PDB file of C-alpha atoms and ligand atoms in Angstrom:
ATOM      1  CA  MET A 285       0.000   0.000   0.000  1.00 46.00           C
ATOM      2  CA  PRO A 286       1.391   3.462  -0.791  1.00 46.00           C
ATOM      3  CA  ILE A 287       2.828   5.101   2.314  1.00 47.00           C
ATOM      4  CA  TYR A 288       0.417   8.031   2.114  1.00 53.00           C
ATOM      5  CA  LEU A 289      -2.462   5.630   2.755  1.00 61.00           C
ATOM      6  CA  ASN A 290      -0.801   4.063   5.751  1.00 79.00           C
ATOM      7  CA  THR A 291      -1.293   4.969   9.369  1.00 89.00           C
ATOM      8  CA  TYR A 292       1.395   6.851  11.262  1.00 93.00           C
ATOM      9  CA  ALA A 293       2.044   3.576  13.119  1.00 93.00           C
ATOM     10  CA  ASP A 294       2.685   1.651   9.887  1.00 90.00           C
ATOM     11  CA  ARG A 295       5.009   4.347   8.663  1.00 90.00           C
ATOM     12  CA  ALA A 296       6.919   4.237  11.974  1.00 91.00           C
ATOM     13  CA  LYS A 297       7.669   0.544  11.470  1.00 89.00           C
ATOM     14  CA  ASN A 298       9.483   1.150   8.197  1.00 83.00           C
ATOM     15  CA  HIS A 299      11.274   4.443   8.830  1.00 89.00           C
ATOM     16  CA  THR A 300      15.042   4.309   8.955  1.00 90.00           C
ATOM     17  CA  ASN A 301      15.719   7.754  10.427  1.00 93.00           C
ATOM     18  CA  PRO A 302      15.464   7.479  14.250  1.00 94.00           C
ATOM     19  CA  ALA A 303      14.058  10.999  14.749  1.00 94.00           C
ATOM     20  CA  ALA A 304      11.319  10.438  12.164  1.00 94.00           C
ATOM     21  CA  LYS A 305      10.526   7.013  13.596  1.00 95.00           C
ATOM     22  CA  ASP A 306      10.281   8.459  17.125  1.00 96.00           C
ATOM     23  CA  LEU A 307       8.017  11.216  15.908  1.00 96.00           C
ATOM     24  CA  LEU A 308       5.670   8.820  14.123  1.00 96.00           C
ATOM     25  CA  GLU A 309       5.487   6.688  17.261  1.00 97.00           C
ATOM     26  CA  VAL A 310       4.742   9.685  19.489  1.00 98.00           C
ATOM     27  CA  ILE A 311       2.035  10.867  17.076  1.00 98.00           C
ATOM     28  CA  GLU A 312       0.352   7.468  17.211  1.00 97.00           C
ATOM     29  CA  ARG A 313       0.772   7.095  20.985  1.00 97.00           C
ATOM     30  CA  LYS A 314      -0.701  10.530  21.746  1.00 98.00           C
ATOM     31  CA  GLN A 315      -3.121  10.542  18.826  1.00 98.00           C
ATOM     32  CA  SER A 316      -1.868  13.997  17.977  1.00 98.00           C
ATOM     33  CA  ASN A 317      -0.458  15.356  14.724  1.00 98.00           C
ATOM     34  CA  LEU A 318      -0.168  18.784  16.328  1.00 98.00           C
ATOM     35  CA  CYS A 319       3.091  20.722  16.540  1.00 98.00           C
ATOM     36  CA  ILE A 320       2.969  23.965  18.507  1.00 98.00           C
ATOM     37  CA  SER A 321       5.179  26.812  17.379  1.00 95.00           C
ATOM     38  CA  VAL A 322       6.178  28.746  20.498  1.00 95.00           C
ATOM     39  CA  ASP A 323       7.246  32.185  19.263  1.00 92.00           C
ATOM     40  CA  VAL A 324       7.426  34.230  22.460  1.00 90.00           C
ATOM     41  CA  THR A 325      10.256  36.252  23.920  1.00 88.00           C
ATOM     42  CA  SER A 326       9.812  35.707  27.653  1.00 91.00           C
ATOM     43  CA  SER A 327      11.328  32.490  29.013  1.00 93.00           C
ATOM     44  CA  LYS A 328       8.565  32.306  31.618  1.00 93.00           C
ATOM     45  CA  ASP A 329       5.817  32.451  28.962  1.00 93.00           C
ATOM     46  CA  PHE A 330       7.771  29.990  26.827  1.00 94.00           C
ATOM     47  CA  LEU A 331       8.005  27.343  29.544  1.00 96.00           C
ATOM     48  CA  ASN A 332       4.443  27.967  30.788  1.00 95.00           C
ATOM     49  CA  ILE A 333       2.970  27.497  27.324  1.00 96.00           C
ATOM     50  CA  ILE A 334       4.926  24.299  26.769  1.00 97.00           C
ATOM     51  CA  ASP A 335       3.947  22.853  30.142  1.00 98.00           C
ATOM     52  CA  THR A 336       0.293  23.703  29.428  1.00 97.00           C
ATOM     53  CA  VAL A 337       0.079  22.307  25.887  1.00 98.00           C
ATOM     54  CA  GLY A 338       2.514  19.403  26.450  1.00 98.00           C
ATOM     55  CA  PRO A 339      -0.163  16.706  26.844  1.00 98.00           C
ATOM     56  CA  TYR A 340      -1.765  17.619  23.488  1.00 98.00           C
ATOM     57  CA  VAL A 341       1.223  17.952  21.151  1.00 98.00           C
ATOM     58  CA  SER A 342       3.755  15.583  19.613  1.00 98.00           C
ATOM     59  CA  LEU A 343       6.254  18.248  18.732  1.00 97.00           C
ATOM     60  CA  ILE A 344       7.377  21.678  19.946  1.00 96.00           C
ATOM     61  CA  LYS A 345       8.836  24.043  17.353  1.00 94.00           C
ATOM     62  CA  ALA A 346      10.868  26.902  18.744  1.00 92.00           C
ATOM     63  CA  ASN A 347      14.034  28.913  18.508  1.00 86.00           C
ATOM     64  CA  PHE A 348      15.262  28.867  22.071  1.00 86.00           C
ATOM     65  CA  GLU A 349      18.112  30.033  24.274  1.00 86.00           C
ATOM     66  CA  PRO A 350      20.657  27.311  25.093  1.00 87.00           C
ATOM     67  CA  SER A 351      20.068  28.020  28.806  1.00 92.00           C
ATOM     68  CA  LEU A 352      16.495  26.718  28.418  1.00 93.00           C
ATOM     69  CA  ILE A 353      17.542  23.354  27.032  1.00 91.00           C
ATOM     70  CA  PRO A 354      17.574  21.414  30.352  1.00 94.00           C
ATOM     71  CA  ARG A 355      14.046  22.642  31.257  1.00 96.00           C
ATOM     72  CA  LEU A 356      12.836  21.891  27.767  1.00 94.00           C
ATOM     73  CA  GLN A 357      14.253  18.385  27.919  1.00 95.00           C
ATOM     74  CA  ASP A 358      12.562  17.808  31.300  1.00 97.00           C
ATOM     75  CA  LEU A 359       9.246  18.922  29.811  1.00 97.00           C
ATOM     76  CA  SER A 360       9.724  16.735  26.755  1.00 97.00           C
ATOM     77  CA  ILE A 361      10.123  13.713  29.044  1.00 97.00           C
ATOM     78  CA  LYS A 362       7.248  14.753  31.311  1.00 98.00           C
ATOM     79  CA  HIS A 363       4.802  15.193  28.418  1.00 98.00           C
ATOM     80  CA  ASP A 364       6.277  12.860  25.779  1.00 97.00           C
ATOM     81  CA  PHE A 365       6.987  15.195  22.875  1.00 97.00           C
ATOM     82  CA  LEU A 366       9.880  15.841  20.475  1.00 96.00           C
ATOM     83  CA  ILE A 367      11.678  19.130  19.915  1.00 94.00           C
ATOM     84  CA  PHE A 368      12.077  20.788  16.535  1.00 91.00           C
ATOM     85  CA  GLU A 369      14.567  23.621  16.673  1.00 86.00           C
ATOM     86  CA  ASP A 370      13.678  26.096  13.994  1.00 85.00           C
ATOM     87  CA  ARG A 371      16.744  27.843  12.674  1.00 75.00           C
ATOM     88  CA  LYS A 372      17.138  29.317   9.258  1.00 64.00           C
ATOM     89  CA  PHE A 373      20.568  28.177   8.108  1.00 58.00           C
ATOM     90  CA  ALA A 374      21.848  30.402   5.331  1.00 49.00           C
ATOM     91  CA  ASP A 375      25.591  30.204   5.657  1.00 45.00           C
ATOM     92  CA  ILE A 376      28.089  28.081   3.773  1.00 44.00           C
ATOM     93  CA  GLY A 377      27.982  24.376   4.541  1.00 48.00           C
ATOM     94  CA  THR A 378      31.730  23.771   4.872  1.00 45.00           C
ATOM     95  CA  LEU A 379      32.821  21.921   7.939  1.00 42.00           C
ATOM     96  CA  SER A 380      36.382  23.034   8.579  1.00 38.00           C
ATOM     97  CA  THR A 381      38.715  21.561  11.170  1.00 35.00           C
ATOM     98  CA  PHE A 382      40.227  24.905  12.089  1.00 34.00           C
ATOM     99  CA  GLN A 383      37.549  27.457  11.435  1.00 35.00           C
ATOM    100  CA  GLY A 384      34.309  26.176  12.757  1.00 39.00           C
ATOM    101  CA  ASN A 385      31.930  29.081  12.251  1.00 46.00           C
ATOM    102  CA  THR A 386      29.713  27.227   9.821  1.00 50.00           C
ATOM    103  CA  VAL A 387      26.175  25.959   9.807  1.00 56.00           C
ATOM    104  CA  ALA A 388      27.443  22.642  11.150  1.00 63.00           C
ATOM    105  CA  LEU A 389      28.890  24.369  14.168  1.00 59.00           C
ATOM    106  CA  GLN A 390      25.743  26.409  14.771  1.00 60.00           C
ATOM    107  CA  TYR A 391      23.851  23.182  14.558  1.00 66.00           C
ATOM    108  CA  SER A 392      26.062  21.236  16.953  1.00 62.00           C
ATOM    109  CA  ALA A 393      25.815  24.005  19.566  1.00 57.00           C
ATOM    110  CA  GLY A 394      22.182  23.204  20.343  1.00 54.00           C
ATOM    111  CA  VAL A 395      20.065  20.210  21.142  1.00 47.00           C
ATOM    112  CA  HIS A 396      17.546  18.429  18.877  1.00 46.00           C
ATOM    113  CA  LYS A 397      17.690  20.456  15.732  1.00 47.00           C
ATOM    114  CA  ILE A 398      15.748  20.120  12.578  1.00 50.00           C
ATOM    115  CA  ALA A 399      16.127  23.091  10.315  1.00 48.00           C
ATOM    116  CA  THR A 400      15.528  24.758   7.012  1.00 51.00           C
ATOM    117  CA  CYS A 401      18.513  25.243   4.731  1.00 52.00           C
ATOM    118  CA  PRO A 402      19.578  26.556   1.330  1.00 60.00           C
ATOM    119  CA  GLY A 403      21.676  23.934  -0.477  1.00 78.00           C
ATOM    120  CA  PRO A 404      23.204  20.443  -0.752  1.00 85.00           C
ATOM    121  CA  SER A 405      26.513  21.511   0.830  1.00 86.00           C
ATOM    122  CA  VAL A 406      24.629  22.723   3.875  1.00 86.00           C
ATOM    123  CA  ILE A 407      22.686  19.464   4.096  1.00 91.00           C
ATOM    124  CA  LYS A 408      26.000  17.609   4.002  1.00 90.00           C
ATOM    125  CA  GLY A 409      27.497  19.865   6.678  1.00 89.00           C
ATOM    126  CA  LEU A 410      24.506  19.402   8.969  1.00 89.00           C
ATOM    127  CA  ALA A 411      24.368  15.652   8.359  1.00 93.00           C
ATOM    128  CA  THR A 412      27.923  15.195   9.640  1.00 93.00           C
ATOM    129  CA  VAL A 413      26.748  16.449  13.007  1.00 90.00           C
ATOM    130  CA  GLY A 414      23.106  15.378  12.988  1.00 90.00           C
ATOM    131  CA  LEU A 415      23.196  11.808  11.674  1.00 93.00           C
ATOM    132  CA  PRO A 416      25.425  10.359  14.425  1.00 93.00           C
ATOM    133  CA  LEU A 417      23.041  11.910  16.961  1.00 91.00           C
ATOM    134  CA  GLY A 418      19.965  10.385  15.340  1.00 92.00           C
ATOM    135  CA  ARG A 419      18.498  13.694  14.219  1.00 92.00           C
ATOM    136  CA  GLY A 420      16.543  14.641  11.115  1.00 93.00           C
ATOM    137  CA  LEU A 421      16.372  17.697   8.886  1.00 92.00           C
ATOM    138  CA  LEU A 422      13.406  19.439   7.301  1.00 92.00           C
ATOM    139  CA  LEU A 423      13.690  21.512   4.143  1.00 91.00           C
ATOM    140  CA  LEU A 424      11.552  24.571   3.575  1.00 90.00           C
ATOM    141  CA  ALA A 425       9.800  23.753   0.278  1.00 92.00           C
ATOM    142  CA  GLU A 426       6.842  26.143   0.311  1.00 93.00           C
ATOM    143  CA  MET A 427       5.743  29.019   2.530  1.00 91.00           C
ATOM    144  CA  SER A 428       2.413  30.007   3.982  1.00 92.00           C
ATOM    145  CA  THR A 429       2.896  33.737   3.500  1.00 89.00           C
ATOM    146  CA  ALA A 430       1.251  35.677   0.677  1.00 88.00           C
ATOM    147  CA  GLY A 431       3.599  36.233  -2.299  1.00 86.00           C
ATOM    148  CA  ALA A 432       6.314  33.921  -0.971  1.00 85.00           C
ATOM    149  CA  LEU A 433       9.206  33.214  -3.334  1.00 83.00           C
ATOM    150  CA  ALA A 434       9.484  29.566  -2.252  1.00 83.00           C
ATOM    151  CA  ARG A 435       7.668  28.031  -5.206  1.00 88.00           C
ATOM    152  CA  GLY A 436       8.216  26.547  -8.688  1.00 91.00           C
ATOM    153  CA  VAL A 437      11.836  25.644  -9.378  1.00 92.00           C
ATOM    154  CA  TYR A 438      12.840  26.376  -5.773  1.00 91.00           C
ATOM    155  CA  THR A 439      10.279  23.851  -4.515  1.00 92.00           C
ATOM    156  CA  GLU A 440      11.296  21.247  -7.110  1.00 91.00           C
ATOM    157  CA  ASP A 441      14.952  21.649  -6.130  1.00 91.00           C
ATOM    158  CA  ALA A 442      14.100  21.205  -2.455  1.00 91.00           C
ATOM    159  CA  VAL A 443      12.427  17.882  -3.259  1.00 91.00           C
ATOM    160  CA  ARG A 444      15.389  16.819  -5.389  1.00 92.00           C
ATOM    161  CA  MET A 445      17.835  17.651  -2.596  1.00 92.00           C
ATOM    162  CA  ALA A 446      15.743  15.752  -0.084  1.00 92.00           C
ATOM    163  CA  ARG A 447      15.676  12.655  -2.307  1.00 91.00           C
ATOM    164  CA  ALA A 448      19.460  12.788  -2.589  1.00 92.00           C
ATOM    165  CA  ALA A 449      19.840  12.776   1.204  1.00 93.00           C
ATOM    166  CA  ARG A 450      17.024  10.532   2.359  1.00 91.00           C
ATOM    167  CA  ASP A 451      18.898   9.196   5.364  1.00 92.00           C
ATOM    168  CA  PHE A 452      18.999  12.645   6.985  1.00 94.00           C
ATOM    169  CA  VAL A 453      16.280  14.752   5.362  1.00 93.00           C
ATOM    170  CA  VAL A 454      13.011  13.538   6.838  1.00 93.00           C
ATOM    171  CA  GLY A 455      10.628  15.921   5.135  1.00 93.00           C
ATOM    172  CA  PHE A 456       9.465  19.399   4.295  1.00 93.00           C
ATOM    173  CA  ILE A 457       7.864  22.504   5.640  1.00 93.00           C
ATOM    174  CA  ALA A 458       5.278  22.905   2.924  1.00 94.00           C
ATOM    175  CA  GLN A 459       1.695  23.640   2.060  1.00 94.00           C
ATOM    176  CA  HIS A 460       0.997  20.418   0.164  1.00 91.00           C
ATOM    177  CA  ARG A 461       2.180  16.845   0.012  1.00 90.00           C
ATOM    178  CA  MET A 462       5.488  17.174  -1.806  1.00 88.00           C
ATOM    179  CA  GLU A 463       6.121  13.718  -3.202  1.00 76.00           C
ATOM    180  CA  GLY A 464       3.954  11.141  -4.874  1.00 59.00           C
ATOM    181  CA  ARG A 465       1.869   8.787  -2.830  1.00 47.00           C
ATOM    182  CA  ASP A 466       4.737   6.392  -2.324  1.00 47.00           C
ATOM    183  CA  ARG A 467       6.902   8.808  -0.402  1.00 58.00           C
ATOM    184  CA  GLY A 468       8.229   8.416   3.112  1.00 81.00           C
ATOM    185  CA  PHE A 469       8.812  12.110   3.764  1.00 91.00           C
ATOM    186  CA  PHE A 470       6.876  14.175   6.266  1.00 92.00           C
ATOM    187  CA  ASP A 471       5.038  17.305   5.206  1.00 94.00           C
ATOM    188  CA  PHE A 472       4.773  19.794   8.076  1.00 95.00           C
ATOM    189  CA  ASP A 473       2.318  22.574   7.412  1.00 96.00           C
ATOM    190  CA  PRO A 474       2.449  25.987   9.128  1.00 95.00           C
ATOM    191  CA  GLY A 475      -0.224  28.631   8.589  1.00 96.00           C
ATOM    192  CA  VAL A 476      -3.022  26.761  10.371  1.00 98.00           C
ATOM    193  CA  GLY A 477      -5.954  28.484  12.068  1.00 97.00           C
ATOM    194  CA  LEU A 478      -9.513  27.592  12.961  1.00 97.00           C
ATOM    195  CA  ASP A 479     -10.860  31.089  13.561  1.00 95.00           C
ATOM    196  CA  THR A 480      -9.131  33.400  11.124  1.00 92.00           C
ATOM    197  CA  ILE A 481      -7.734  33.390   7.573  1.00 93.00           C
ATOM    198  CA  GLY A 482      -4.780  35.722   8.129  1.00 92.00           C
ATOM    199  CA  ASP A 483      -2.843  37.879  10.601  1.00 89.00           C
ATOM    200  CA  GLY A 484      -2.896  41.075   8.522  1.00 87.00           C
ATOM    201  CA  LEU A 485       0.870  40.774   7.964  1.00 87.00           C
ATOM    202  CA  GLY A 486       0.950  38.234   5.148  1.00 89.00           C
ATOM    203  CA  GLN A 487       0.401  35.040   7.112  1.00 90.00           C
ATOM    204  CA  GLN A 488      -2.374  32.929   5.547  1.00 94.00           C
ATOM    205  CA  TYR A 489      -4.277  30.353   7.570  1.00 96.00           C
ATOM    206  CA  ARG A 490      -6.023  27.186   6.481  1.00 98.00           C
ATOM    207  CA  THR A 491      -7.966  24.746   8.631  1.00 98.00           C
ATOM    208  CA  PRO A 492      -6.593  21.366   9.804  1.00 98.00           C
ATOM    209  CA  GLU A 493      -9.111  19.727   7.480  1.00 97.00           C
ATOM    210  CA  GLN A 494      -7.746  21.606   4.453  1.00 97.00           C
ATOM    211  CA  VAL A 495      -4.176  20.829   5.454  1.00 96.00           C
ATOM    212  CA  ILE A 496      -4.423  17.150   6.439  1.00 95.00           C
ATOM    213  CA  LEU A 497      -7.368  15.901   4.419  1.00 93.00           C
ATOM    214  CA  GLU A 498      -7.287  18.030   1.263  1.00 92.00           C
ATOM    215  CA  SER A 499      -3.557  18.799   0.949  1.00 93.00           C
ATOM    216  CA  GLY A 500      -2.310  15.483   2.352  1.00 91.00           C
ATOM    217  CA  CYS A 501       0.125  16.965   4.888  1.00 94.00           C
ATOM    218  CA  ASP A 502       1.123  15.055   8.019  1.00 95.00           C
ATOM    219  CA  ILE A 503       1.548  17.603  10.785  1.00 97.00           C
ATOM    220  CA  ILE A 504      -0.147  20.901  11.569  1.00 98.00           C
ATOM    221  CA  ILE A 505       2.033  23.649  13.019  1.00 97.00           C
ATOM    222  CA  VAL A 506       0.006  26.088  15.104  1.00 97.00           C
ATOM    223  CA  GLY A 507       1.240  29.095  17.068  1.00 96.00           C
ATOM    224  CA  ARG A 508      -0.985  32.070  17.872  1.00 94.00           C
ATOM    225  CA  GLY A 509      -4.157  30.071  17.245  1.00 96.00           C
ATOM    226  CA  ILE A 510      -3.339  28.319  20.523  1.00 97.00           C
ATOM    227  CA  TYR A 511      -1.728  30.912  22.762  1.00 95.00           C
ATOM    228  CA  GLY A 512      -3.292  34.024  21.274  1.00 91.00           C
ATOM    229  CA  LYS A 513      -1.774  37.409  21.756  1.00 75.00           C
ATOM    230  CA  VAL A 514       1.503  37.255  23.638  1.00 65.00           C
ATOM    231  CA  GLY A 515       1.278  38.767  27.098  1.00 59.00           C
ATOM    232  CA  ASN A 516      -2.438  38.146  27.166  1.00 69.00           C
ATOM    233  CA  MET A 517      -2.483  34.489  28.080  1.00 76.00           C
ATOM    234  CA  ASP A 518      -5.011  32.605  30.121  1.00 91.00           C
ATOM    235  CA  THR A 519      -3.688  29.115  30.857  1.00 93.00           C
ATOM    236  CA  GLY A 520      -7.142  27.498  30.766  1.00 95.00           C
ATOM    237  CA  GLU A 521      -7.801  28.973  27.334  1.00 95.00           C
ATOM    238  CA  VAL A 522      -4.392  27.891  25.999  1.00 96.00           C
ATOM    239  CA  GLN A 523      -5.122  24.357  27.172  1.00 97.00           C
ATOM    240  CA  ARG A 524      -8.599  24.428  25.632  1.00 97.00           C
ATOM    241  CA  GLN A 525      -7.243  25.627  22.268  1.00 97.00           C
ATOM    242  CA  ALA A 526      -4.445  23.038  22.250  1.00 98.00           C
ATOM    243  CA  GLU A 527      -6.994  20.293  22.802  1.00 98.00           C
ATOM    244  CA  ARG A 528      -9.258  21.770  20.119  1.00 98.00           C
ATOM    245  CA  TYR A 529      -6.463  21.855  17.509  1.00 98.00           C
ATOM    246  CA  ARG A 530      -5.296  18.371  18.526  1.00 98.00           C
ATOM    247  CA  ASN A 531      -8.806  17.014  17.998  1.00 98.00           C
ATOM    248  CA  ALA A 532      -9.268  18.862  14.699  1.00 98.00           C
ATOM    249  CA  GLY A 533      -5.950  17.576  13.323  1.00 98.00           C
ATOM    250  CA  TRP A 534      -6.624  13.998  14.411  1.00 98.00           C
ATOM    251  CA  ASP A 535     -10.203  13.977  13.104  1.00 97.00           C
ATOM    252  CA  ALA A 536      -8.956  15.186   9.715  1.00 96.00           C
ATOM    253  CA  TYR A 537      -6.392  12.358   9.653  1.00 95.00           C
ATOM    254  CA  LEU A 538      -9.045   9.746  10.532  1.00 95.00           C
ATOM    255  CA  GLN A 539     -11.269  11.126   7.792  1.00 93.00           C
ATOM    256  CA  ARG A 540      -8.393  10.903   5.326  1.00 91.00           C
ATOM    257  CA  LEU A 541      -7.794   7.254   6.190  1.00 90.00           C
ATOM    258  CA  LYS A 542     -11.496   6.538   5.849  1.00 87.00           C
ATOM    259  CA  CYS A 543     -11.825   8.293   2.459  1.00 80.00           C
ATOM    260  CA  LEU A 544      -8.793   6.588   1.045  1.00 63.00           C
ATOM    261  CA  ARG A 545      -9.863   3.129   2.133  1.00 56.00           C
ATOM    262  CA  VAL A 546     -13.267   3.378   0.459  1.00 44.00           C
TER     263      VAL A 546
HETATM  264  P1  BMP B 204       1.425  31.199  13.698  1.00 81.59           P
HETATM  265  O1  BMP B 204       0.524  29.935  13.741  1.00 81.59           O
HETATM  266  O2  BMP B 204       1.396  31.975  14.990  1.00 81.59           O
HETATM  267  O3  BMP B 204       1.165  32.062  12.490  1.00 81.59           O
HETATM  268  O4  BMP B 204       2.946  30.683  13.611  1.00 81.59           O
HETATM  269  C1  BMP B 204       3.405  29.957  12.510  1.00 81.59           C
HETATM  270  C2  BMP B 204       4.863  29.566  12.713  1.00 81.59           C
HETATM  271  O5  BMP B 204       5.306  28.853  11.565  1.00 81.59           O
HETATM  272  C3  BMP B 204       5.834  30.729  12.897  1.00 81.59           C
HETATM  273  O6  BMP B 204       6.913  30.277  13.741  1.00 81.59           O
HETATM  274  C4  BMP B 204       6.394  30.948  11.503  1.00 81.59           C
HETATM  275  O7  BMP B 204       7.701  31.487  11.514  1.00 81.59           O
HETATM  276  C5  BMP B 204       6.432  29.533  10.961  1.00 81.59           C
HETATM  277  N1  BMP B 204       6.326  29.434   9.495  1.00 81.59           N
HETATM  278  C6  BMP B 204       5.201  29.934   8.822  1.00 81.59           C
HETATM  279  O8  BMP B 204       4.276  30.497   9.425  1.00 81.59           O
HETATM  280  N2  BMP B 204       5.124  29.775   7.458  1.00 81.59           N
HETATM  281  C7  BMP B 204       6.111  29.170   6.746  1.00 81.59           C
HETATM  282  O9  BMP B 204       5.961  29.043   5.531  1.00 81.59           O
HETATM  283  C8  BMP B 204       7.246  28.665   7.413  1.00 81.59           C
HETATM  284  C9  BMP B 204       7.339  28.799   8.806  1.00 81.59           C
HETATM  285  O10 BMP B 204       8.401  28.318   9.436  1.00 81.59           O
END
């Protein structure tokens, strides 16, 4: 059966990248294809949000201070989620013995990092550090913002680069399923909202149903839809929204399985 038609659990059985396999197992165990994007500046808000939404998510996406890593790791064990460090790598990919200020060094300075990147040399540089640690990389193939340049040839090249480095590249940040139905890559989709279609600054939102059922993506990435306006947070409401998005994402996945099996 083509991989796209399989359950997350079936896909976990066959995946060779340990980070991707872990993620598929967590998704199945928690029945959640929700990734929260925690884009806040206060460490207190950051940790509070994660502790509140932890039970409902499989993945936390953030760009965090190294000093927060031990707390984040404790929370990931407490709530059973993986960490996706979101860094935009746009430096040269060279890994030099003497001069280490490269993307590989940036990458090795943190914890569990999956990142976007601009070329095959960078993928190679990151893989030297990431593969021995059992990590995976995501390539930015398409963007959710209006008028984004990540399309056409850029998107095709991202898919080509991913295919050439299948052991390390585990998928894409995208708006649609990037490969044919036989692919093993993940498609992570940001720009997800249940109550609004944009943020007035170019961000465009689609519903979990559009993303998972219609576009065939695997994971919804949600930020402000869950924690609202920064500095204006009510823990009960954050928890309620996390549960709501978790349920919406999972229902869309169940519907997809049902449709495809008919
Ligand atoms: P929000 O749900 O609050 O709009 O947050 C979406 C998150 O996903 C942000 O961290 C943003 O940087 C990221 N993102 C995106 O919105 N669109 C993309 O195409 C790629 C992203 O990484």
